[in-house]
Coordinates of N, CA and C in Angstrom, one line a residue:
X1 N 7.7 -13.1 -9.0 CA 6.8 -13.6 -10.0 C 5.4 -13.0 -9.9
X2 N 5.2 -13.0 -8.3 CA 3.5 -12.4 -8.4 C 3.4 -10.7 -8.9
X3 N 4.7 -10.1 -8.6 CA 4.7 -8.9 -9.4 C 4.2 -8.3 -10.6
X4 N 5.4 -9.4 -11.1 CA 5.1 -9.4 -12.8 C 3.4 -9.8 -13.2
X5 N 3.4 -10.8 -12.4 CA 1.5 -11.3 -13.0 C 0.7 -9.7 -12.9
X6 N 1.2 -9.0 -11.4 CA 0.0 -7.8 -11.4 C 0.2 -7.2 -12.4
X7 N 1.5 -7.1 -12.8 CA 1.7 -6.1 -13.9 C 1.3 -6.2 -15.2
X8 N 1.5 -7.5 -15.3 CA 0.4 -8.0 -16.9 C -0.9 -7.8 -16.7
X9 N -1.6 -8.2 -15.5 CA -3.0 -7.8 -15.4 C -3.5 -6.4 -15.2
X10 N -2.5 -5.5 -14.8 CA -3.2 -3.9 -15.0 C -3.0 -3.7 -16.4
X11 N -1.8 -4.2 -16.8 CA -1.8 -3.7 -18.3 C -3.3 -4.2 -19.3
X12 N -3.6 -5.3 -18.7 CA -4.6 -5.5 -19.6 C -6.0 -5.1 -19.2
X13 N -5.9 -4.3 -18.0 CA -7.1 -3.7 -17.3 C -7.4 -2.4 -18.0
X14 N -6.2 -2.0 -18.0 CA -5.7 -0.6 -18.2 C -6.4 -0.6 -19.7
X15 N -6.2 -1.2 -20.8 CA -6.2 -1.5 -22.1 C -7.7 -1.6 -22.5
X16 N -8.1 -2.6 -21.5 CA -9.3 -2.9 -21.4 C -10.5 -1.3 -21.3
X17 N -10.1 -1.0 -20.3 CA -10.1 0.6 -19.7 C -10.7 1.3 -20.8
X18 N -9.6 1.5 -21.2 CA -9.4 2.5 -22.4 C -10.4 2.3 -23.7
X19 N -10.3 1.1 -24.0 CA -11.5 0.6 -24.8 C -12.7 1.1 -24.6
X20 N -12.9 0.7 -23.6 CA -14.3 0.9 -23.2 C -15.1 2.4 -22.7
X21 N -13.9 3.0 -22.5 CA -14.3 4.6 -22.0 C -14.4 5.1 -24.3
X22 N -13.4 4.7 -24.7 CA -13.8 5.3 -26.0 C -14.7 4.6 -27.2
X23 N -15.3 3.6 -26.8 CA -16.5 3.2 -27.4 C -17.5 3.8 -26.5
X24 N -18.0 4.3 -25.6 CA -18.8 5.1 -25.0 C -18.5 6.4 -25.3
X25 N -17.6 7.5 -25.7 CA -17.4 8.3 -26.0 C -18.0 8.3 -27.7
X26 N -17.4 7.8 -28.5 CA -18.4 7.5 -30.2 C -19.6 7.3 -29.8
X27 N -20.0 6.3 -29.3 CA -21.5 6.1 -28.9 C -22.0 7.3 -28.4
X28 N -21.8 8.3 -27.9 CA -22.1 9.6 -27.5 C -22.1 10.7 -28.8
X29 N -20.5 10.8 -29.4 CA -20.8 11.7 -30.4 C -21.4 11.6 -31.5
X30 N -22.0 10.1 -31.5 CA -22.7 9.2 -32.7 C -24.2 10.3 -32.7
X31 N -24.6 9.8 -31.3 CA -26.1 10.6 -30.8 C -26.0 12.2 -30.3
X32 N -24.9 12.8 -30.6 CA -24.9 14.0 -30.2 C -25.5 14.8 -29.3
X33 N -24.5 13.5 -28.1 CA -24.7 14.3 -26.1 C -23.9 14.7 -26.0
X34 N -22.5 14.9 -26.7 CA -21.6 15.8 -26.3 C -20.8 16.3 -27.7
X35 N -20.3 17.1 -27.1 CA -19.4 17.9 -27.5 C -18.5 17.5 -28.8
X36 N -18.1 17.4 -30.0 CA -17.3 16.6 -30.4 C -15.8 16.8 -30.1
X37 N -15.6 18.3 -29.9 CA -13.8 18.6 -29.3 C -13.7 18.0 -28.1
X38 N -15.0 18.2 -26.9 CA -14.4 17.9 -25.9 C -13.6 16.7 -26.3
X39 N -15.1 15.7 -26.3 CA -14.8 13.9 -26.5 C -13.6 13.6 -27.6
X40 N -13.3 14.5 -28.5 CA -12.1 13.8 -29.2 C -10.8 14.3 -28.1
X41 N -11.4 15.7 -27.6 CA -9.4 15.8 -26.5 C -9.7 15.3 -25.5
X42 N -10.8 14.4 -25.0 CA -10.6 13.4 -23.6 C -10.3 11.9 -24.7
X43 N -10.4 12.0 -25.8 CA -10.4 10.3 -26.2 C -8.8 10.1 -26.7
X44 N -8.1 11.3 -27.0 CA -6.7 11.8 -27.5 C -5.9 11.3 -26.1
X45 N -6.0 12.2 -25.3 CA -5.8 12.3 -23.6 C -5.6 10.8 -23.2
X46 N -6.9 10.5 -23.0 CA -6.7 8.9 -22.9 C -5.8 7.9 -23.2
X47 N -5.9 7.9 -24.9 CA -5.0 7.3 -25.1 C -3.9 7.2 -25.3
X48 N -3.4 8.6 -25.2 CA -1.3 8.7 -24.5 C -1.3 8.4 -23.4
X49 N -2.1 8.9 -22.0 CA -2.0 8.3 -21.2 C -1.7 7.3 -20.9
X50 N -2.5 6.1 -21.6 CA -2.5 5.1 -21.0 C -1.4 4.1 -22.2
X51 N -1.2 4.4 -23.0 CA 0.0 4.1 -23.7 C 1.8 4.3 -22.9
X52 N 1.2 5.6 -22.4 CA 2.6 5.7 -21.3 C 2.5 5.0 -20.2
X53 N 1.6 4.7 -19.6 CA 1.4 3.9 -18.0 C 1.8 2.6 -18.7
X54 N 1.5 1.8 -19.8 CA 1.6 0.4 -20.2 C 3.2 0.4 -20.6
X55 N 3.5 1.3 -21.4 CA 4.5 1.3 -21.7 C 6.3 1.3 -20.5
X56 N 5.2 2.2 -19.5 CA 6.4 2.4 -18.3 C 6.2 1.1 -17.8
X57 N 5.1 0.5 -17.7 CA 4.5 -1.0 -16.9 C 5.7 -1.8 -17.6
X58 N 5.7 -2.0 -19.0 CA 6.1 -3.1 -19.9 C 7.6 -3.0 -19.5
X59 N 8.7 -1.7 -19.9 CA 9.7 -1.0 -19.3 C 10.2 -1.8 -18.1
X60 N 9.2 -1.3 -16.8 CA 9.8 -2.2 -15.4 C 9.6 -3.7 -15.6
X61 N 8.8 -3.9 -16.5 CA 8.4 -5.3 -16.5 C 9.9 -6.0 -16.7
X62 N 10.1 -5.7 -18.3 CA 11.3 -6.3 -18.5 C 12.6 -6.0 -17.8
X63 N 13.2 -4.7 -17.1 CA 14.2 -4.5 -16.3 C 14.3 -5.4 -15.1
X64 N 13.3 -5.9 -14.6 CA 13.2 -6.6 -12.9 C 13.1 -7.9 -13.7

């Protein structure tokens, strides 16, 4: 059981995460401190990423 809890709580860390790295990323290409390709292929990046870590999360979640 304490498994599963960590695992719901990275997922929602993780989510959380993610949010918040790409509202700082807009906030940036809003005021043009960066780049806009970089910040759209780190904000793209990001969020497969972490779509697959939650997803593989959710996966073991329900198998165990």
């Amino acid at each position: 059981m304490e498994i599963k809890a960590f695992m719901i709580f990275a997922i929602v860390i993780l989510i959380l995460f993610l949010i918040t790295i790409n509202n700082i990323m807009l906030i940036a290409i809003k005021q043009n401190k960066l780049k806009k390709g970089l910040a759209l292929s780190y904000m793209i990046l990001s969020i497969f990423s972490g779509s697959a870590i939650s997803s593989f999360l959710i996966w073991k979640f329900f198998i165990s």
